[in-house]
Amino acid sequence: MQLKIAILPGDYIGPEVMAAALPILEAVLAKGGHSLEYSFHDIGGAGIDNHGKALPDSTLAACQAADAILFGSVGGPKWEKLPPAAQPERASLLPLRKHFKLFANVRPGFLPPALMDASPIRPDRIPNGIDMVCIRELTGGLYFGQPKQTSALDDGDVEAVDTMVYRKSEILRIADVAIATARARGKRLLSVDKANVLECSVLWRKTVSEHVAATAPDIALSHMYVDNAAMQLVRDPAAFDVIFTENMFGDILSDEMAVVCGSLGMLSSASLGDITNRHGQPFGLYEPAGGSAPDIAGQNKANPCAQILSAALMLRHSFGLNAEADTIDAAVKKTIADGIRTGDIAFGGASVGTKEMGAAVLERLA
Ligand code: IPM
Ligand code: MG
């Protein structure tokens, strides 16, 4: 297979973790006899600095021509003086998601027993680790709803508005992704909303209930309010399997899931939509979802695992290369099981640098 990938390393730790992940991707593909063609493009702060735009036209064109996007991370203090709507995150990642209609965000949360000490949860509450996945709606809700603005009022006050909007059709298409995910796992689906307060959540709950009843009687569906879900996720994270929610709630709960699973530096993600690539597989954007970590950038400290695992998700979802993806996942798990940790996930564990962690994973590719 011939893979054509647009690589968008971005800012702060983005390029560092990307550099650690690429040799692993190359090695796995070379071994399988696949050819990898990739090119690097500026995004986020790097786009602003080098092209005057967080999402440069040349970057968008390169993404358009690729089978998949491997994304690093964007944003940071260097650009915080820019107007809010011009910030790297809002002006690059969000338009990319919207442009390619990447409405389904898949975030696996996995705590292997070997990483138990890295989780803030007491080990006796998670004797078998954690294995869950968060399906987050990614192109609707508060992130994109209009109006979205700040205005000076006649009475001298200032008012800001964000708008939460969901269409039934948007809920249905993400529900299908959640159902398929649950079907491939424990056939349990937890839908999270705030239906005791929000109209969007009332529609969400009704739509999901009816859709599961009509199309997926094999799936055990349950519902939870988001505040309760946030609490249950620290109280008993092992009880979760597939958690499924709207954009803003998913942003918050997936960070919580990641840290309960040991580290934001382990949080990989796939963002998918309806567009297919040259191989007839879903076009997607793959990114570590833990952020650009300006505080540890440039120090060879960041955990590259989320970037490496995102590359594996890319092989799985956009190329159907499941064996290759499994090989990468297994090498990361083995590296962790061998006690190798970078600074940011070691709540008390041994420590190596970003490059060394990448090299350790590379060595363990079976
Ligand atoms: C994420 C991030 C983004 C989001 C930011 C960088 C815009 O936090 O992918 O979770 O809020 O979606
Ligand atoms: Mg987030």
Short mmCIF file of C-alpha atoms and ligand atoms in Angstrom, two decimals:
data_model
loop_
_atom_site.label_atom_id
_atom_site.label_comp_id
_atom_site.label_asym_id
_atom_site.label_seq_id
_atom_site.Cartn_x
_atom_site.Cartn_y
_atom_site.Cartn_z
CA MET A 1 0.00 0.00 0.00
CA GLN A 2 1.11 3.54 -0.71
CA LEU A 3 0.44 5.96 2.13
CA LYS A 4 0.48 9.69 1.63
CA ILE A 5 0.49 11.65 4.86
CA ALA A 6 0.49 15.36 5.67
CA ILE A 7 2.53 15.92 8.81
CA LEU A 8 1.65 18.99 10.88
CA PRO A 9 4.01 19.06 13.87
CA GLY A 10 2.86 22.46 15.19
CA ASP A 11 4.23 24.16 18.29
CA TYR A 12 6.21 23.54 21.48
CA ILE A 13 6.38 19.78 22.15
CA GLY A 14 4.58 19.05 18.84
CA PRO A 15 7.76 18.73 16.71
CA GLU A 16 9.60 16.82 19.48
CA VAL A 17 7.03 14.10 19.90
CA MET A 18 6.53 13.94 16.14
CA ALA A 19 10.27 13.35 15.65
CA ALA A 20 10.10 10.47 18.13
CA ALA A 21 7.08 8.90 16.45
CA LEU A 22 8.08 9.00 12.79
CA PRO A 23 10.89 6.42 12.89
CA ILE A 24 8.42 3.97 14.43
CA LEU A 25 5.86 4.58 11.72
CA GLU A 26 8.54 4.23 9.04
CA ALA A 27 9.92 1.01 10.51
CA VAL A 28 6.52 -0.68 10.79
CA LEU A 29 5.54 0.27 7.26
CA ALA A 30 8.89 -0.70 5.73
CA LYS A 31 8.61 -4.09 7.39
CA GLY A 32 5.14 -4.60 5.91
CA GLY A 33 6.39 -3.62 2.45
CA HIS A 34 4.36 -0.40 2.34
CA SER A 35 5.57 2.86 0.92
CA LEU A 36 5.25 6.01 2.97
CA GLU A 37 5.28 9.43 1.41
CA TYR A 38 5.10 12.34 3.81
CA SER A 39 5.63 16.08 3.87
CA PHE A 40 5.86 18.59 6.73
CA HIS A 41 3.64 21.66 6.94
CA ASP A 42 3.32 24.57 9.34
CA ILE A 43 0.24 24.81 11.50
CA GLY A 44 -0.86 26.88 14.52
CA GLY A 45 1.76 29.26 15.88
CA ALA A 46 4.27 28.04 13.32
CA GLY A 47 1.76 28.95 10.60
CA ILE A 48 1.30 32.43 12.09
CA ASP A 49 5.07 32.98 12.36
CA ASN A 50 5.98 31.68 8.90
CA HIS A 51 2.91 32.45 6.81
CA GLY A 52 0.90 34.99 8.80
CA LYS A 53 -1.92 32.47 9.21
CA ALA A 54 -2.54 29.66 11.71
CA LEU A 55 -3.88 27.46 8.92
CA PRO A 56 -1.84 28.46 5.85
CA ASP A 57 -3.36 27.80 2.43
CA SER A 58 -0.39 25.60 1.51
CA THR A 59 -1.00 23.45 4.60
CA LEU A 60 -4.67 23.04 3.81
CA ALA A 61 -3.82 22.11 0.21
CA ALA A 62 -1.33 19.49 1.42
CA CYS A 63 -3.94 18.00 3.76
CA GLN A 64 -6.42 17.93 0.93
CA ALA A 65 -3.97 15.95 -1.21
CA ALA A 66 -3.11 13.45 1.55
CA ASP A 67 -4.77 10.23 2.73
CA ALA A 68 -4.54 11.31 6.35
CA ILE A 69 -3.18 14.06 8.61
CA LEU A 70 -0.77 13.35 11.43
CA PHE A 71 -1.00 16.31 13.75
CA GLY A 72 1.23 17.36 16.66
CA SER A 73 -0.05 20.13 18.90
CA VAL A 74 -0.67 23.85 18.59
CA GLY A 75 -0.75 27.01 20.64
CA GLY A 76 1.10 28.48 23.59
CA PRO A 77 2.16 31.66 25.38
CA LYS A 78 4.03 33.05 22.39
CA TRP A 79 0.73 33.86 20.64
CA GLU A 80 -1.49 34.61 23.62
CA LYS A 81 -1.57 38.36 22.87
CA LEU A 82 -3.39 37.73 19.59
CA PRO A 83 -7.16 38.29 19.49
CA PRO A 84 -9.07 35.24 20.74
CA ALA A 85 -10.35 34.19 17.33
CA ALA A 86 -6.81 34.34 15.90
CA GLN A 87 -5.29 32.07 18.58
CA PRO A 88 -3.52 29.06 17.08
CA GLU A 89 -6.01 26.53 18.48
CA ARG A 90 -9.12 28.35 17.35
CA ALA A 91 -7.67 29.40 14.00
CA SER A 92 -6.05 26.11 12.96
CA LEU A 93 -7.28 22.94 14.63
CA LEU A 94 -10.95 23.90 14.76
CA PRO A 95 -11.14 25.03 11.09
CA LEU A 96 -9.32 21.85 10.07
CA ARG A 97 -11.87 19.73 11.91
CA LYS A 98 -14.70 21.71 10.35
CA HIS A 99 -13.24 21.81 6.86
CA PHE A 100 -12.84 18.03 6.65
CA LYS A 101 -16.13 17.47 8.56
CA LEU A 102 -14.33 15.39 11.18
CA PHE A 103 -17.34 14.98 13.43
CA ALA A 104 -16.27 11.84 15.25
CA ASN A 105 -13.42 11.94 17.73
CA VAL A 106 -12.23 8.63 19.12
CA ARG A 107 -10.03 8.77 22.24
CA PRO A 108 -8.90 5.51 23.77
CA GLY A 109 -8.22 5.51 27.50
CA PHE A 110 -5.97 2.68 28.57
CA LEU A 111 -4.21 2.12 31.85
CA PRO A 112 -2.15 -1.05 31.77
CA PRO A 113 -1.46 -2.56 35.18
CA ALA A 114 2.23 -1.61 34.73
CA LEU A 115 1.32 2.08 34.75
CA MET A 116 -0.84 1.82 37.87
CA ASP A 117 1.47 3.98 39.95
CA ALA A 118 1.10 6.79 37.40
CA SER A 119 -2.66 6.99 37.92
CA PRO A 120 -3.97 9.29 40.65
CA ILE A 121 -6.54 6.56 41.43
CA ARG A 122 -5.81 4.19 44.32
CA PRO A 123 -4.51 0.86 42.91
CA ASP A 124 -7.05 -1.21 44.88
CA ARG A 125 -9.83 0.53 42.92
CA ILE A 126 -8.38 -0.46 39.56
CA PRO A 127 -6.78 -3.89 40.08
CA ASN A 128 -7.06 -4.74 36.37
CA GLY A 129 -6.23 -1.30 35.02
CA ILE A 130 -8.60 0.67 32.81
CA ASP A 131 -9.68 0.07 29.22
CA MET A 132 -12.23 2.47 27.82
CA VAL A 133 -12.86 4.76 24.91
CA CYS A 134 -14.41 8.19 24.64
CA ILE A 135 -16.37 9.05 21.51
CA ARG A 136 -16.69 12.82 21.31
CA GLU A 137 -18.79 14.77 18.83
CA LEU A 138 -16.31 17.21 17.31
CA THR A 139 -17.89 19.70 14.92
CA GLY A 140 -21.00 20.88 16.74
CA GLY A 141 -22.13 22.33 20.04
CA LEU A 142 -20.58 25.28 21.82
CA TYR A 143 -17.39 25.20 19.77
CA PHE A 144 -19.07 26.22 16.55
CA GLY A 145 -22.61 27.44 17.31
CA GLN A 146 -23.54 30.94 16.20
CA PRO A 147 -23.77 33.60 17.53
CA LYS A 148 -20.33 33.48 19.09
CA GLN A 149 -19.21 36.97 20.00
CA THR A 150 -18.37 39.56 22.59
CA SER A 151 -20.24 42.88 22.50
CA ALA A 152 -20.20 46.14 24.40
CA LEU A 153 -23.72 46.87 25.65
CA ASP A 154 -25.48 50.23 25.73
CA ASP A 155 -25.53 50.18 29.54
CA GLY A 156 -21.73 50.03 29.61
CA ASP A 157 -21.55 46.33 30.42
CA VAL A 158 -19.88 43.73 28.19
CA GLU A 159 -21.54 40.50 27.09
CA ALA A 160 -20.08 37.35 25.58
CA VAL A 161 -22.16 34.67 23.90
CA ASP A 162 -21.44 31.12 22.84
CA THR A 163 -24.23 29.07 21.42
CA MET A 164 -24.84 25.37 21.88
CA VAL A 165 -26.63 23.98 18.83
CA TYR A 166 -27.22 20.38 17.79
CA ARG A 167 -29.24 19.00 14.94
CA LYS A 168 -30.81 15.59 15.17
CA SER A 169 -28.84 14.55 12.09
CA GLU A 170 -25.57 15.47 13.82
CA ILE A 171 -26.52 13.36 16.83
CA LEU A 172 -27.53 10.40 14.67
CA ARG A 173 -24.25 10.23 12.76
CA ILE A 174 -22.10 10.32 15.89
CA ALA A 175 -24.44 7.81 17.53
CA ASP A 176 -23.66 5.42 14.67
CA VAL A 177 -19.94 5.71 15.42
CA ALA A 178 -20.58 5.11 19.11
CA ILE A 179 -22.76 2.08 18.37
CA ALA A 180 -20.12 0.59 16.05
CA THR A 181 -17.46 1.16 18.71
CA ALA A 182 -19.58 -0.48 21.41
CA ARG A 183 -20.33 -3.40 19.11
CA ALA A 184 -16.63 -4.04 18.59
CA ARG A 185 -16.08 -4.01 22.37
CA GLY A 186 -18.33 -4.91 25.32
CA LYS A 187 -21.62 -3.94 23.66
CA ARG A 188 -22.21 -1.38 26.41
CA LEU A 189 -22.73 2.27 25.57
CA LEU A 190 -22.89 5.15 28.01
CA SER A 191 -24.30 8.38 26.64
CA VAL A 192 -23.44 11.48 28.65
CA ASP A 193 -25.53 14.66 28.58
CA LYS A 194 -27.08 17.33 30.77
CA ALA A 195 -30.69 16.60 29.90
CA ASN A 196 -31.92 17.98 33.24
CA VAL A 197 -30.92 21.47 32.07
CA LEU A 198 -30.05 21.74 28.38
CA GLU A 199 -32.38 21.54 25.38
CA CYS A 200 -29.54 20.14 23.27
CA SER A 201 -29.16 17.34 25.79
CA VAL A 202 -32.88 16.56 25.79
CA LEU A 203 -32.70 16.13 22.01
CA TRP A 204 -29.46 14.18 22.38
CA ARG A 205 -30.93 11.71 24.87
CA LYS A 206 -34.18 11.20 22.96
CA THR A 207 -32.40 10.77 19.62
CA VAL A 208 -29.82 8.34 20.99
CA SER A 209 -32.44 6.27 22.86
CA GLU A 210 -34.67 5.94 19.82
CA HIS A 211 -31.80 5.24 17.47
CA VAL A 212 -30.27 2.52 19.62
CA ALA A 213 -33.69 0.92 20.17
CA ALA A 214 -34.39 0.94 16.43
CA THR A 215 -31.00 -0.02 15.03
CA ALA A 216 -28.94 -1.60 17.79
CA PRO A 217 -31.02 -3.78 20.11
CA ASP A 218 -27.84 -5.75 20.89
CA ILE A 219 -26.30 -2.70 22.60
CA ALA A 220 -26.96 -2.01 26.28
CA LEU A 221 -27.44 1.75 26.37
CA SER A 222 -27.34 3.83 29.52
CA HIS A 223 -27.40 7.57 30.17
CA MET A 224 -25.63 9.73 32.71
CA TYR A 225 -25.57 13.44 33.48
CA VAL A 226 -22.19 14.94 32.81
CA ASP A 227 -21.55 16.08 36.38
CA ASN A 228 -22.23 12.57 37.63
CA ALA A 229 -20.05 11.10 34.85
CA ALA A 230 -17.15 13.32 35.90
CA MET A 231 -17.56 12.03 39.44
CA GLN A 232 -17.98 8.35 38.49
CA LEU A 233 -14.89 8.54 36.29
CA VAL A 234 -12.70 9.13 39.33
CA ARG A 235 -14.77 7.00 41.67
CA ASP A 236 -14.80 3.85 39.54
CA PRO A 237 -13.02 4.32 36.19
CA ALA A 238 -12.82 0.58 35.56
CA ALA A 239 -16.62 0.46 35.24
CA PHE A 240 -16.46 2.48 32.00
CA ASP A 241 -16.34 0.96 28.53
CA VAL A 242 -17.61 3.24 25.74
CA ILE A 243 -18.51 6.76 26.81
CA PHE A 244 -20.17 8.91 24.23
CA THR A 245 -20.91 12.61 24.43
CA GLU A 246 -21.11 16.04 22.79
CA ASN A 247 -18.18 18.30 21.96
CA MET A 248 -17.60 20.35 25.13
CA PHE A 249 -18.39 17.55 27.57
CA GLY A 250 -16.11 15.25 25.57
CA ASP A 251 -13.26 17.75 25.72
CA ILE A 252 -13.47 17.84 29.51
CA LEU A 253 -14.16 14.17 30.16
CA SER A 254 -11.41 12.97 27.81
CA ASP A 255 -8.78 14.95 29.73
CA GLU A 256 -10.12 13.47 32.95
CA MET A 257 -10.05 10.00 31.40
CA ALA A 258 -6.47 10.52 30.24
CA VAL A 259 -5.11 11.53 33.60
CA VAL A 260 -7.00 8.77 35.36
CA CYS A 261 -5.22 6.51 32.86
CA GLY A 262 -1.84 7.79 33.99
CA SER A 263 -1.05 10.75 31.78
CA LEU A 264 -2.27 13.29 29.29
CA GLY A 265 0.85 12.19 27.43
CA MET A 266 -0.85 8.86 26.67
CA LEU A 267 -3.97 10.39 25.11
CA SER A 268 -4.12 9.58 21.41
CA SER A 269 -7.01 10.44 19.16
CA ALA A 270 -8.58 9.89 15.78
CA SER A 271 -10.90 12.45 14.21
CA LEU A 272 -13.02 11.00 11.45
CA GLY A 273 -15.85 11.98 9.17
CA ASP A 274 -17.51 10.80 5.99
CA ILE A 275 -14.72 11.68 3.57
CA THR A 276 -12.79 8.74 2.19
CA ASN A 277 -9.18 8.77 0.98
CA ARG A 278 -7.64 7.26 -2.18
CA HIS A 279 -7.85 3.83 -0.55
CA GLY A 280 -11.57 4.10 0.08
CA GLN A 281 -10.88 4.31 3.81
CA PRO A 282 -11.89 7.16 6.14
CA PHE A 283 -9.79 10.28 5.78
CA GLY A 284 -8.77 11.33 9.28
CA LEU A 285 -6.77 13.64 11.50
CA TYR A 286 -4.71 11.93 14.18
CA GLU A 287 -3.36 13.81 17.15
CA PRO A 288 -2.17 13.46 20.70
CA ALA A 289 -4.86 15.37 22.53
CA GLY A 290 -2.87 16.51 25.55
CA GLY A 291 -1.79 19.90 24.21
CA SER A 292 1.48 21.62 23.34
CA ALA A 293 2.87 21.60 26.91
CA PRO A 294 4.94 24.83 26.69
CA ASP A 295 6.25 24.27 30.22
CA ILE A 296 8.21 21.18 29.23
CA ALA A 297 8.95 22.01 25.58
CA GLY A 298 12.52 21.93 24.32
CA GLN A 299 13.73 19.82 27.23
CA ASN A 300 13.39 16.32 25.77
CA LYS A 301 10.84 15.62 28.50
CA ALA A 302 7.50 15.18 26.78
CA ASN A 303 5.91 11.77 26.54
CA PRO A 304 5.84 10.76 22.85
CA CYS A 305 3.47 7.82 23.44
CA ALA A 306 0.30 9.72 22.52
CA GLN A 307 1.85 10.74 19.20
CA ILE A 308 3.06 7.20 18.55
CA LEU A 309 -0.35 5.76 19.44
CA SER A 310 -2.01 8.35 17.21
CA ALA A 311 0.11 7.08 14.31
CA ALA A 312 -1.16 3.58 15.10
CA LEU A 313 -4.76 4.85 15.08
CA MET A 314 -4.04 6.36 11.67
CA LEU A 315 -2.84 3.03 10.28
CA ARG A 316 -5.94 1.34 11.67
CA HIS A 317 -8.64 3.81 10.64
CA SER A 318 -7.34 5.46 7.47
CA PHE A 319 -5.47 2.51 5.95
CA GLY A 320 -6.98 -0.62 7.47
CA LEU A 321 -3.48 -1.73 8.51
CA ASN A 322 -4.61 -3.40 11.73
CA ALA A 323 -1.64 -5.73 12.11
CA GLU A 324 0.79 -2.82 11.81
CA ALA A 325 -1.25 -0.77 14.28
CA ASP A 326 -1.31 -3.71 16.70
CA THR A 327 2.48 -3.97 16.43
CA ILE A 328 2.88 -0.33 17.45
CA ASP A 329 0.35 -0.60 20.30
CA ALA A 330 2.10 -3.70 21.60
CA ALA A 331 5.52 -2.04 21.47
CA VAL A 332 4.23 0.94 23.48
CA LYS A 333 2.65 -1.39 26.04
CA LYS A 334 5.85 -3.41 26.30
CA THR A 335 7.94 -0.27 26.75
CA ILE A 336 5.69 0.83 29.59
CA ALA A 337 5.63 -2.64 31.09
CA ASP A 338 9.43 -2.53 31.09
CA GLY A 339 9.21 0.49 33.39
CA ILE A 340 10.37 3.03 30.85
CA ARG A 341 8.71 6.40 31.42
CA THR A 342 9.25 9.98 30.42
CA GLY A 343 9.20 12.72 33.04
CA ASP A 344 5.62 13.80 32.55
CA ILE A 345 3.97 10.47 33.18
CA ALA A 346 6.16 9.34 35.99
CA PHE A 347 4.27 10.24 39.13
CA GLY A 348 7.20 8.62 40.89
CA GLY A 349 8.48 6.29 38.13
CA ALA A 350 11.81 6.00 36.35
CA SER A 351 12.56 8.67 33.79
CA VAL A 352 13.97 8.82 30.28
CA GLY A 353 13.72 11.55 27.67
CA THR A 354 11.40 11.89 24.70
CA LYS A 355 14.01 10.61 22.26
CA GLU A 356 14.95 7.67 24.47
CA MET A 357 11.30 6.70 24.93
CA GLY A 358 10.84 6.77 21.14
CA ALA A 359 13.96 4.66 20.68
CA ALA A 360 12.75 2.19 23.33
CA VAL A 361 9.44 1.73 21.50
CA LEU A 362 11.28 1.34 18.20
CA GLU A 363 13.45 -1.40 19.71
CA ARG A 364 10.38 -3.29 20.89
CA LEU A 365 8.59 -3.45 17.54
CA ALA A 366 8.14 -7.16 17.05
C1 IPM B 1 -8.60 18.83 22.39
C2 IPM B 1 -8.07 20.22 22.65
C3 IPM B 1 -8.72 21.19 21.67
C4 IPM B 1 -10.22 21.16 21.93
C5 IPM B 1 -8.18 22.63 21.75
C6 IPM B 1 -6.69 22.65 21.52
C7 IPM B 1 -8.88 23.55 20.80
O1 IPM B 1 -8.26 20.58 23.97
O2 IPM B 1 -8.46 18.36 21.26
O3 IPM B 1 -9.13 18.24 23.31
O4 IPM B 1 -10.71 21.86 22.83
O5 IPM B 1 -10.91 20.42 21.23
MG MG B 2 -9.02 19.04 25.18
#
